PDB file of C-alpha atoms in Angstrom:
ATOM      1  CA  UNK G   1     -10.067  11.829  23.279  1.00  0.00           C
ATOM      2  CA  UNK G   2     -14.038  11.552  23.678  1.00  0.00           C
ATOM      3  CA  UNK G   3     -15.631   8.999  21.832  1.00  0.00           C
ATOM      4  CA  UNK G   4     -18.856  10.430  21.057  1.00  0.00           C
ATOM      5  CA  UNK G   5     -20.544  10.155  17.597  1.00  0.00           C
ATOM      6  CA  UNK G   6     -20.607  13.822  17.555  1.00  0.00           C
ATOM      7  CA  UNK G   7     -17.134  14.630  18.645  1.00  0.00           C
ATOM      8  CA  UNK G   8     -15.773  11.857  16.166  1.00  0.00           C
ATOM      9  CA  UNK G   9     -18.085  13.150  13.220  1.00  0.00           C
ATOM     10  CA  UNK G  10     -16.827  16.859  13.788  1.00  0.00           C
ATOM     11  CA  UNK G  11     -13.016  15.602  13.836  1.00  0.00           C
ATOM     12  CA  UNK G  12     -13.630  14.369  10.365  1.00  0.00           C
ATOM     13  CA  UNK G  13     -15.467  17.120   8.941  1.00  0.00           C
ATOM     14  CA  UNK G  14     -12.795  19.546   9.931  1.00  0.00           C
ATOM     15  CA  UNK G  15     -10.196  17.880   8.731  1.00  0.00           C
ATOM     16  CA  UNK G  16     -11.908  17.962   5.324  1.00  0.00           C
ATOM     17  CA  UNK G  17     -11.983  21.895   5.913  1.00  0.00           C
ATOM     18  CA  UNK G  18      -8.259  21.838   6.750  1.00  0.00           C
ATOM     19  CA  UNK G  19      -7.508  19.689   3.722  1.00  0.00           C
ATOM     20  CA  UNK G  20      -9.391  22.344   1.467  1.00  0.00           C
ATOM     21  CA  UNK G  21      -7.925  25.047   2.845  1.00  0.00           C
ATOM     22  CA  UNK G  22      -4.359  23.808   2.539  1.00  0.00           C
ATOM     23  CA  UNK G  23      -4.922  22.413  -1.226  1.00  0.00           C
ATOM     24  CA  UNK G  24      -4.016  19.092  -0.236  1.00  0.00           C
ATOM     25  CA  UNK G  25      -4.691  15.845  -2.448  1.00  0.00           C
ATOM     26  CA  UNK G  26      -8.681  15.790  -2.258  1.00  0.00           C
ATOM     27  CA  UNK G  27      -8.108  11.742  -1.476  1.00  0.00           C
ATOM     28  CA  UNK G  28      -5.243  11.854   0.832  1.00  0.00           C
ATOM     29  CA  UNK G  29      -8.171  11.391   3.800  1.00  0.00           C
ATOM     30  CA  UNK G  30      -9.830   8.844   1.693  1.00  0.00           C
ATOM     31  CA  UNK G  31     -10.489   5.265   2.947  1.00  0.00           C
ATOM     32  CA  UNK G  32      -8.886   2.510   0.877  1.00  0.00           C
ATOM     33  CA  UNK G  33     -11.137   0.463  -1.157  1.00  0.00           C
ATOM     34  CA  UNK G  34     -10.362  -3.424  -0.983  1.00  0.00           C
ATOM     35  CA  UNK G  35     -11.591  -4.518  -4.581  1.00  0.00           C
ATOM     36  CA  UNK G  36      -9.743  -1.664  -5.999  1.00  0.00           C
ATOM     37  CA  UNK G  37      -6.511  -1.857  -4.173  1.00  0.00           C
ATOM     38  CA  UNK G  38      -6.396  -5.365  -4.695  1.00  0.00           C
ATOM     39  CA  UNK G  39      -7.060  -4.808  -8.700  1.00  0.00           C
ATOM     40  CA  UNK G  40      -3.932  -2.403  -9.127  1.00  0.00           C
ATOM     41  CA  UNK G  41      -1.837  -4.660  -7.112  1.00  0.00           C
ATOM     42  CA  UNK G  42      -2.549  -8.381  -8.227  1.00  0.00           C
ATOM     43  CA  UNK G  43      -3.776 -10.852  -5.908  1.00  0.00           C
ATOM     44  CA  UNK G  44      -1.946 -13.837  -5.138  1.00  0.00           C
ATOM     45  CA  UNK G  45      -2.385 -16.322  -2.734  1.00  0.00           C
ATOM     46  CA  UNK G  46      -4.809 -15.829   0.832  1.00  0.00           C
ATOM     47  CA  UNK G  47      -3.849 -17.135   4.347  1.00  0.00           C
ATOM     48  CA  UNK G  48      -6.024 -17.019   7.870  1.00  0.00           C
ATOM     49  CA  UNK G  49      -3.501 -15.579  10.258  1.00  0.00           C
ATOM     50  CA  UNK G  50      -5.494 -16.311  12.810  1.00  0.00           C
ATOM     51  CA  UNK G  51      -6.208 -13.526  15.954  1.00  0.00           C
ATOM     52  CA  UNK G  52      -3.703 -11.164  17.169  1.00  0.00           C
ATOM     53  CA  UNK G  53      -3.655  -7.397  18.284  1.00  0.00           C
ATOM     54  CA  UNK G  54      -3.018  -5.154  15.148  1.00  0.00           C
ATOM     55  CA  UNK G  55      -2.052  -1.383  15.039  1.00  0.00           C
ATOM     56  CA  UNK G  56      -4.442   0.813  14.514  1.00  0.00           C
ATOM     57  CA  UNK G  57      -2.572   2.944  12.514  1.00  0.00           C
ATOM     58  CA  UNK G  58      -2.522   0.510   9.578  1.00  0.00           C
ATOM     59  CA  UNK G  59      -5.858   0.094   9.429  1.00  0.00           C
ATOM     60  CA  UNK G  60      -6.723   2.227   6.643  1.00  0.00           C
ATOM     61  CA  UNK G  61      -8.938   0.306   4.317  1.00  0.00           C
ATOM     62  CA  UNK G  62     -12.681  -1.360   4.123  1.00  0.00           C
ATOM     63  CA  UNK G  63     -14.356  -4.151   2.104  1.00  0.00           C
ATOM     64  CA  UNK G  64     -17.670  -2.800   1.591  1.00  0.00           C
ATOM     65  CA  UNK G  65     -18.444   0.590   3.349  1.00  0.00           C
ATOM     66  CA  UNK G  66     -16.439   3.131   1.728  1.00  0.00           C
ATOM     67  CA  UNK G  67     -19.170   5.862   1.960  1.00  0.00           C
ATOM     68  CA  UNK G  68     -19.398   5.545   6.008  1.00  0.00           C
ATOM     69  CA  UNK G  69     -15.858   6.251   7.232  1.00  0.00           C
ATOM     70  CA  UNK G  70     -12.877   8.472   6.429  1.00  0.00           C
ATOM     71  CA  UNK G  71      -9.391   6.489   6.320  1.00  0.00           C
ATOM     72  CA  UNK G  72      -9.464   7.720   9.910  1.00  0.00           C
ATOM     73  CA  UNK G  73     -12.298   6.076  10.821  1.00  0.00           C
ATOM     74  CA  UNK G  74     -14.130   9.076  11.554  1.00  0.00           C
ATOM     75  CA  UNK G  75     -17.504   8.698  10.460  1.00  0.00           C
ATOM     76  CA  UNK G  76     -18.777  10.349   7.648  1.00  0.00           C
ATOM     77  CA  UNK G  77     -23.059   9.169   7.535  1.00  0.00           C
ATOM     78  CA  UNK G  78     -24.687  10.668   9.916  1.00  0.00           C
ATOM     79  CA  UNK G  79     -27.145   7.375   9.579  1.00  0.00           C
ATOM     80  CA  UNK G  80     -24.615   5.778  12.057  1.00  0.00           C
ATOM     81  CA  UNK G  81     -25.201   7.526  15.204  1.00  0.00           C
ATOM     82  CA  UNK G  82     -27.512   5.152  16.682  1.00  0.00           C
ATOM     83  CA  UNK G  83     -25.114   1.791  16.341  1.00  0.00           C
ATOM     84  CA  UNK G  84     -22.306   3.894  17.266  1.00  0.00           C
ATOM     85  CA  UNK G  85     -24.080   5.162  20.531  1.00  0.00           C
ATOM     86  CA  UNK G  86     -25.083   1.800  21.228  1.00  0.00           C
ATOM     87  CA  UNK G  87     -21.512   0.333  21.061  1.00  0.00           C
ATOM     88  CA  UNK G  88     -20.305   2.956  23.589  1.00  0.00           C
ATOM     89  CA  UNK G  89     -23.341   2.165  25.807  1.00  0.00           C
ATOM     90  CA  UNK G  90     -22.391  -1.394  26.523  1.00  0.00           C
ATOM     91  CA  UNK G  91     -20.333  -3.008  28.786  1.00  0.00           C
ATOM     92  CA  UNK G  92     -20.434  -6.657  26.777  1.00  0.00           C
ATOM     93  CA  UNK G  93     -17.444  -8.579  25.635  1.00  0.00           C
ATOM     94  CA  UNK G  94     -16.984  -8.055  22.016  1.00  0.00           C
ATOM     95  CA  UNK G  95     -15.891 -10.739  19.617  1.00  0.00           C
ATOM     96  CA  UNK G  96     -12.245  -9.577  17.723  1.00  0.00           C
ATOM     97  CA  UNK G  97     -12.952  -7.732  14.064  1.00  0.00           C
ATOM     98  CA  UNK G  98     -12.322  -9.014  11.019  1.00  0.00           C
ATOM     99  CA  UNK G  99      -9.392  -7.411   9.188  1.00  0.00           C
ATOM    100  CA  UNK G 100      -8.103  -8.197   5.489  1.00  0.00           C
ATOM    101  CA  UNK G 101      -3.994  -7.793   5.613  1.00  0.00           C
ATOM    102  CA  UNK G 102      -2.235  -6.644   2.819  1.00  0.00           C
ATOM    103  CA  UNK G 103       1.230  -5.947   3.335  1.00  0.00           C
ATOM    104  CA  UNK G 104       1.324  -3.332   6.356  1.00  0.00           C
ATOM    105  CA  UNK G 105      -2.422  -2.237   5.132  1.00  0.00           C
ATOM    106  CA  UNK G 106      -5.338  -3.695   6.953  1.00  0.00           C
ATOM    107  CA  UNK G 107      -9.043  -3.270   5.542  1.00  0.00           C
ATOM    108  CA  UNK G 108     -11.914  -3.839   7.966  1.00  0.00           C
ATOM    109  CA  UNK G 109     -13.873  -6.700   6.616  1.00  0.00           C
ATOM    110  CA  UNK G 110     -16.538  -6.831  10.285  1.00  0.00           C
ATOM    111  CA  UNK G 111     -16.069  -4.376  13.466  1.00  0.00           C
ATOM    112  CA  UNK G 112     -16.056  -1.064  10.899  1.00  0.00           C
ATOM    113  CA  UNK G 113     -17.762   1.011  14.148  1.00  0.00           C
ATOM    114  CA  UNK G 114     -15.855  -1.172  16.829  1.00  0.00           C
ATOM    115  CA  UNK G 115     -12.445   0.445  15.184  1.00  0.00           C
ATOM    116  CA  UNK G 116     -13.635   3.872  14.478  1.00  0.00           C
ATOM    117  CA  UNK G 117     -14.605   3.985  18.456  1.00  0.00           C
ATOM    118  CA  UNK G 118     -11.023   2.408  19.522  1.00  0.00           C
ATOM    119  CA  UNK G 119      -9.664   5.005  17.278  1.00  0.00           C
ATOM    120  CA  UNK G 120     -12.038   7.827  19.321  1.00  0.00           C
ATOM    121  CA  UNK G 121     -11.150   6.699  22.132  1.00  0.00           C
ATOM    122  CA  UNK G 122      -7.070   6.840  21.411  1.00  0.00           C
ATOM    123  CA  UNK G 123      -6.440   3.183  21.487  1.00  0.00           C
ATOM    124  CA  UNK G 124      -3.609   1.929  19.804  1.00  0.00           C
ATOM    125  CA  UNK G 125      -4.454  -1.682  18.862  1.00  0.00           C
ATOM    126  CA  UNK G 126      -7.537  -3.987  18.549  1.00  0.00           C
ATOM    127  CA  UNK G 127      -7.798  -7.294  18.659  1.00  0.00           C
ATOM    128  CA  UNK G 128      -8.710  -8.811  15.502  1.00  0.00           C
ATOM    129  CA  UNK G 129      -8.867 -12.177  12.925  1.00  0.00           C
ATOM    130  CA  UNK G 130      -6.805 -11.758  10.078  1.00  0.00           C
ATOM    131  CA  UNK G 131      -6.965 -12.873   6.599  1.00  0.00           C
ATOM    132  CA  UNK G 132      -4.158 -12.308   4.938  1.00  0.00           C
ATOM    133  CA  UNK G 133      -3.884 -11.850   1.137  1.00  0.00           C
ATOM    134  CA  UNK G 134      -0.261 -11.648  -0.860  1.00  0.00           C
ATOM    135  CA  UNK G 135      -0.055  -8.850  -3.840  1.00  0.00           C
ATOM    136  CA  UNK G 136       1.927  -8.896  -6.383  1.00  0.00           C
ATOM    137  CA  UNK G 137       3.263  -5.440  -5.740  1.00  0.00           C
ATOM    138  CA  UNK G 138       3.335  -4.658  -2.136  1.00  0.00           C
ATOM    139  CA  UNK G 139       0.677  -2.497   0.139  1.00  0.00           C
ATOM    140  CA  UNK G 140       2.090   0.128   1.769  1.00  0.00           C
ATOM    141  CA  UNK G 141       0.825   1.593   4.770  1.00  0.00           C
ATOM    142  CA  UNK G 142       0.713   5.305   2.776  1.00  0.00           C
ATOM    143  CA  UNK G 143      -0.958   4.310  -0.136  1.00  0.00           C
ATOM    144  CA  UNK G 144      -3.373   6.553  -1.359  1.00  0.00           C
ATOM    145  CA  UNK G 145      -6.215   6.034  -4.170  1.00  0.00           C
ATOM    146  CA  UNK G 146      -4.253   8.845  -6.294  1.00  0.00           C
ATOM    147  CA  UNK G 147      -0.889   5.655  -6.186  1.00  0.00           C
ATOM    148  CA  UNK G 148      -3.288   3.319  -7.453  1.00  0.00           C
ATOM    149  CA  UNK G 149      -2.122   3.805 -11.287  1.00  0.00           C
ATOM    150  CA  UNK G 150       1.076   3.776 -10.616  1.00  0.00           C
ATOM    151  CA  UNK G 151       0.790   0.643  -8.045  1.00  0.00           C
ATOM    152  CA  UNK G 152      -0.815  -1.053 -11.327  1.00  0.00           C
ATOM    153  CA  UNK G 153       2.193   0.134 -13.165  1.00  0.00           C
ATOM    154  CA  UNK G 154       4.338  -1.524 -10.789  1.00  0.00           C
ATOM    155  CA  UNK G 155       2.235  -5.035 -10.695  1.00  0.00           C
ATOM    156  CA  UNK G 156       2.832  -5.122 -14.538  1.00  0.00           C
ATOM    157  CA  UNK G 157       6.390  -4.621 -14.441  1.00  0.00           C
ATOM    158  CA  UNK G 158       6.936  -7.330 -11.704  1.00  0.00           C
ATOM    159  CA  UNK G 159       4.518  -9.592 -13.843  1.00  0.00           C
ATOM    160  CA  UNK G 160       7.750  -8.638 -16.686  1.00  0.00           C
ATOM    161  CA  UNK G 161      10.445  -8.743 -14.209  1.00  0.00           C
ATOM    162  CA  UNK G 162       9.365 -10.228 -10.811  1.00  0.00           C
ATOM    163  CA  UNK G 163      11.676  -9.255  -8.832  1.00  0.00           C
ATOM    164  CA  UNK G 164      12.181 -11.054  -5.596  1.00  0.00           C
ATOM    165  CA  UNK G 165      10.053 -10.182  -2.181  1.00  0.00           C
ATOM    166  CA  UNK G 166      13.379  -8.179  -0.352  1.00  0.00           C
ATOM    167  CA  UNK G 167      13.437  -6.343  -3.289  1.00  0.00           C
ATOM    168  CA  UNK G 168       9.928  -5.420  -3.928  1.00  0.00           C
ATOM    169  CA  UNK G 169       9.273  -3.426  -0.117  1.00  0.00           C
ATOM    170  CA  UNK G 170      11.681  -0.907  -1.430  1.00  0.00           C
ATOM    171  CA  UNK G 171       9.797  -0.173  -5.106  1.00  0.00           C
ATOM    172  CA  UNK G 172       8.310   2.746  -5.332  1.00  0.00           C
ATOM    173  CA  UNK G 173       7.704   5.394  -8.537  1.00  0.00           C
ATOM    174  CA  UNK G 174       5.035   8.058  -8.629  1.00  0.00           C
ATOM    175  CA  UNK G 175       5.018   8.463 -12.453  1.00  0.00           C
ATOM    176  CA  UNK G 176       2.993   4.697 -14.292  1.00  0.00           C
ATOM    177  CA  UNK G 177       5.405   5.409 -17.538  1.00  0.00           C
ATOM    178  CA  UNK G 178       8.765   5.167 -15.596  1.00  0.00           C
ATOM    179  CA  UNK G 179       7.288   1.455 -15.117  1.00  0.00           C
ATOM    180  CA  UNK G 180       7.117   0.602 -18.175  1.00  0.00           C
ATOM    181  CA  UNK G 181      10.325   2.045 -19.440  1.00  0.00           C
ATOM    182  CA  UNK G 182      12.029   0.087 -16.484  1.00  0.00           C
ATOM    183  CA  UNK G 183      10.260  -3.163 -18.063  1.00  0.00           C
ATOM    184  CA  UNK G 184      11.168  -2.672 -21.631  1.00  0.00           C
ATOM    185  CA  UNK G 185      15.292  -1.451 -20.463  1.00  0.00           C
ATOM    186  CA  UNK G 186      14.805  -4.856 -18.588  1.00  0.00           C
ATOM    187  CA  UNK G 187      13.800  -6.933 -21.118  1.00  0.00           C
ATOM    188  CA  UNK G 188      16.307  -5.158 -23.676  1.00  0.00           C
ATOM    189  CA  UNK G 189      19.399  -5.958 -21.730  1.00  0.00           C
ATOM    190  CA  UNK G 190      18.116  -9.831 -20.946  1.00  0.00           C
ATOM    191  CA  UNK G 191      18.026 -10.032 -24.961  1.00  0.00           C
ATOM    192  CA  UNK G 192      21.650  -8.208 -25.447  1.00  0.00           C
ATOM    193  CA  UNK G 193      22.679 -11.168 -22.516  1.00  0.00           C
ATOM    194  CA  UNK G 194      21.447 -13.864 -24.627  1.00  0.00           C
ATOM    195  CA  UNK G 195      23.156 -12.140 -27.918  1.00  0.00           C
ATOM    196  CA  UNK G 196      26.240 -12.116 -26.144  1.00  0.00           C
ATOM    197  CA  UNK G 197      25.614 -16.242 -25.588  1.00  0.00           C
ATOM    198  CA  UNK G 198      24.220 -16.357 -22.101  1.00  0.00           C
ATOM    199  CA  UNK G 199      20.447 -17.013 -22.354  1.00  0.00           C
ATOM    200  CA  UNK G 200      18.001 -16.705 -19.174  1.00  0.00           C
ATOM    201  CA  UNK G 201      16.198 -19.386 -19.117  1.00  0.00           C
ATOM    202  CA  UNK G 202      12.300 -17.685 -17.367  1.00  0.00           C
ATOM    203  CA  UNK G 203      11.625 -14.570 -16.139  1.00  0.00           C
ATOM    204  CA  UNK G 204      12.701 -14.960 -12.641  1.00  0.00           C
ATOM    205  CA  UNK G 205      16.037 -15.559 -13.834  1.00  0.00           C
ATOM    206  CA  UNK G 206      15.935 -12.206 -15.744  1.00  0.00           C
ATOM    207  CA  UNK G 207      15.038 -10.269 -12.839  1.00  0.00           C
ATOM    208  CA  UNK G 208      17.560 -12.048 -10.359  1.00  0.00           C
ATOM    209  CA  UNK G 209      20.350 -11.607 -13.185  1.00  0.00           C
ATOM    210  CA  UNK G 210      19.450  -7.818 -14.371  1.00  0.00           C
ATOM    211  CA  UNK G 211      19.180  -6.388 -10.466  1.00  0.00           C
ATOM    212  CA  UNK G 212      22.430  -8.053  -9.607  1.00  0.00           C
ATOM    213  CA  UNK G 213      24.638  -7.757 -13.303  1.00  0.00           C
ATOM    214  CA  UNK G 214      22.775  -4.147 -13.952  1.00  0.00           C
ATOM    215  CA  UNK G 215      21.221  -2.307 -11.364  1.00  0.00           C
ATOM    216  CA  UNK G 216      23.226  -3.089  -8.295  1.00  0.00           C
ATOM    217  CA  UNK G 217      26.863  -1.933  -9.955  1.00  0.00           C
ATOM    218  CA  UNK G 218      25.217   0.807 -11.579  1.00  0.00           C
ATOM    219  CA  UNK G 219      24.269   2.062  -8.173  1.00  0.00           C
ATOM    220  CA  UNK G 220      27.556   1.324  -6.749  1.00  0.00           C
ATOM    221  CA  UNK G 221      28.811   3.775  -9.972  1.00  0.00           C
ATOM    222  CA  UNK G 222      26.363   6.103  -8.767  1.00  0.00           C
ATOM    223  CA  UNK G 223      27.462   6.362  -4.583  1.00  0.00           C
ATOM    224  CA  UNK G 224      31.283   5.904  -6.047  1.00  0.00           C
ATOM    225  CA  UNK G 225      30.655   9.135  -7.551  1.00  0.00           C
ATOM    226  CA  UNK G 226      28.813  11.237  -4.966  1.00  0.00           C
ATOM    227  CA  UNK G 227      26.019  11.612  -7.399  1.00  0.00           C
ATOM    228  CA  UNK G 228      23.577  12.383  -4.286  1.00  0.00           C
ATOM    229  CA  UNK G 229      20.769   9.639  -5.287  1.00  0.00           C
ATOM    230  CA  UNK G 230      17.527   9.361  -4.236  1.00  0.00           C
ATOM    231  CA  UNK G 231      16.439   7.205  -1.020  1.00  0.00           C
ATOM    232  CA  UNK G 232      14.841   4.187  -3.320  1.00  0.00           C
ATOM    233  CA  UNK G 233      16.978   1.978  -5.435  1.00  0.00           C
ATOM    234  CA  UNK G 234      14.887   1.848  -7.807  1.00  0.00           C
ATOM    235  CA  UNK G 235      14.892   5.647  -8.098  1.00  0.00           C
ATOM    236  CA  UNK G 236      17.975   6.127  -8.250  1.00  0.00           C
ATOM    237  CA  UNK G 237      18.699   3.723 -11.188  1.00  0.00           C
ATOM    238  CA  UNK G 238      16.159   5.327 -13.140  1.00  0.00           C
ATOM    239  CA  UNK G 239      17.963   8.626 -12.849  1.00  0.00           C
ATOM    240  CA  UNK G 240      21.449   7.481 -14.134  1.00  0.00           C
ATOM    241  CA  UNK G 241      21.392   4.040 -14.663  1.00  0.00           C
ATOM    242  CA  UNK G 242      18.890   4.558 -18.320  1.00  0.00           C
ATOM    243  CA  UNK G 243      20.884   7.732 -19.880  1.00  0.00           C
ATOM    244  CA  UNK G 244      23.812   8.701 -17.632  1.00  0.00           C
ATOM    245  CA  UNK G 245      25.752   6.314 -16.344  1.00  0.00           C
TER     246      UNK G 245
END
């Protein structure tokens, strides 16, 4: 794979023509925004992870130069030509990049050009420094800017119910209202509990007690029956645990 400016720049534009042609999502080649992927899915706490080789595959995302790159990496300004040539030119010992790590997503905080040439050039990993921020709902590697309302959906209804960390990786609802439904059924059954005289005593105890006394046997109802559900738990309950079962 050749790792001239050219070449790269050509890749991207095509597959902008491709993605026309095809009427695919006009963001799904996108890069991910840091601010605004870290607004729809709460920030929590922030850890140096220190320097270690990360995929290239998951880095999707930048800090501060949306405009230049593609969530490939394949440049998009023209105006970069002349560092990118450069970087292929020399033969010096480069420090690692700087990366921002959000769940399996990675966002290129230094070393934008160093990745979009490793990428060029069909490497698989780069070595990098890590900072590592925890969401409140959790980065996927295939998030999109189109998920972002629904990923802020999601952060709400964990702020209602927060669900534990094993349980979180495997939320995942296109539509922001089924969200908010799932919060208010929540909330509704933790008040029937404490009518029927056993109180929770915080939120975390609602969501530990309502996936385990509500959701889990009404998808064990749901397989029981050969009902077919979908592949997410969470899916699946909102299909028959609400109205059907």
């Amino acid at each position: 794979m050749g790792d001239s400016f050219g070449s790269a720049w050509w890749r991207g534009y095509a597959a902008q023509l491709r993605a026309i042609a095809e009427a695919r999502r006009p963001d799904h080649l996108a890069i991910m925004p840091l601010d605004d992927t870290l607004q729809a899915l709460g920030k929590q706490t922030e850890v140096d992870e220190g320097v270690y080789d990360v995929p290239l595959a998951g880095v999707v995302g930048t800090v501060a130069r949306a405009g230049d790159f593609d969530r490939e990496f394949r440049p998009r300004n023209r105006a970069l030509r002349d560092r990118w040539e450069h970087l292929t030119r020399t033969s010096a010992d480069l420090p690692p990049v700087r990366l921002v790590r959000l769940t399996d997503m990675f966002f290129v905080e230094d070393g934008h050009h160093r990745v979009a040439i490793a990428r060029a050039r069909g490497a698989r990993t780069i070595r990098a420094r890590v900072r590592w921020i925890s969401t409140v709902a959790c980065a996927l590697r295939c998030l999109t800017l189109a998920d972002l309302p629904s990923k802020t959906a999601e952060r709400m209804f964990l702020e209602r119910v927060p669900l534990p960390d094993d349980v979180r990786l495997g939320l995942w609802l296109d539509d922001p209202a089924d969200w908010f439904r799932l919060a208010d059924s929540a909330e509704a059954w933790g008040f029937r509990r404490m009518l029927a005289g056993r109180p929770v005593r915080s939120r975390d105890e609602l969501a530990d007690a309502w996936w385990h006394e509500e959701v889990r046997p009404v998808l064990e109802q749901v397989r029981r029956r050969g009902l077919c559900p979908p592949p997410r738990d969470i899916q699946a309950y909102l299909s028959y645990g609400l109205d059907h079962v």
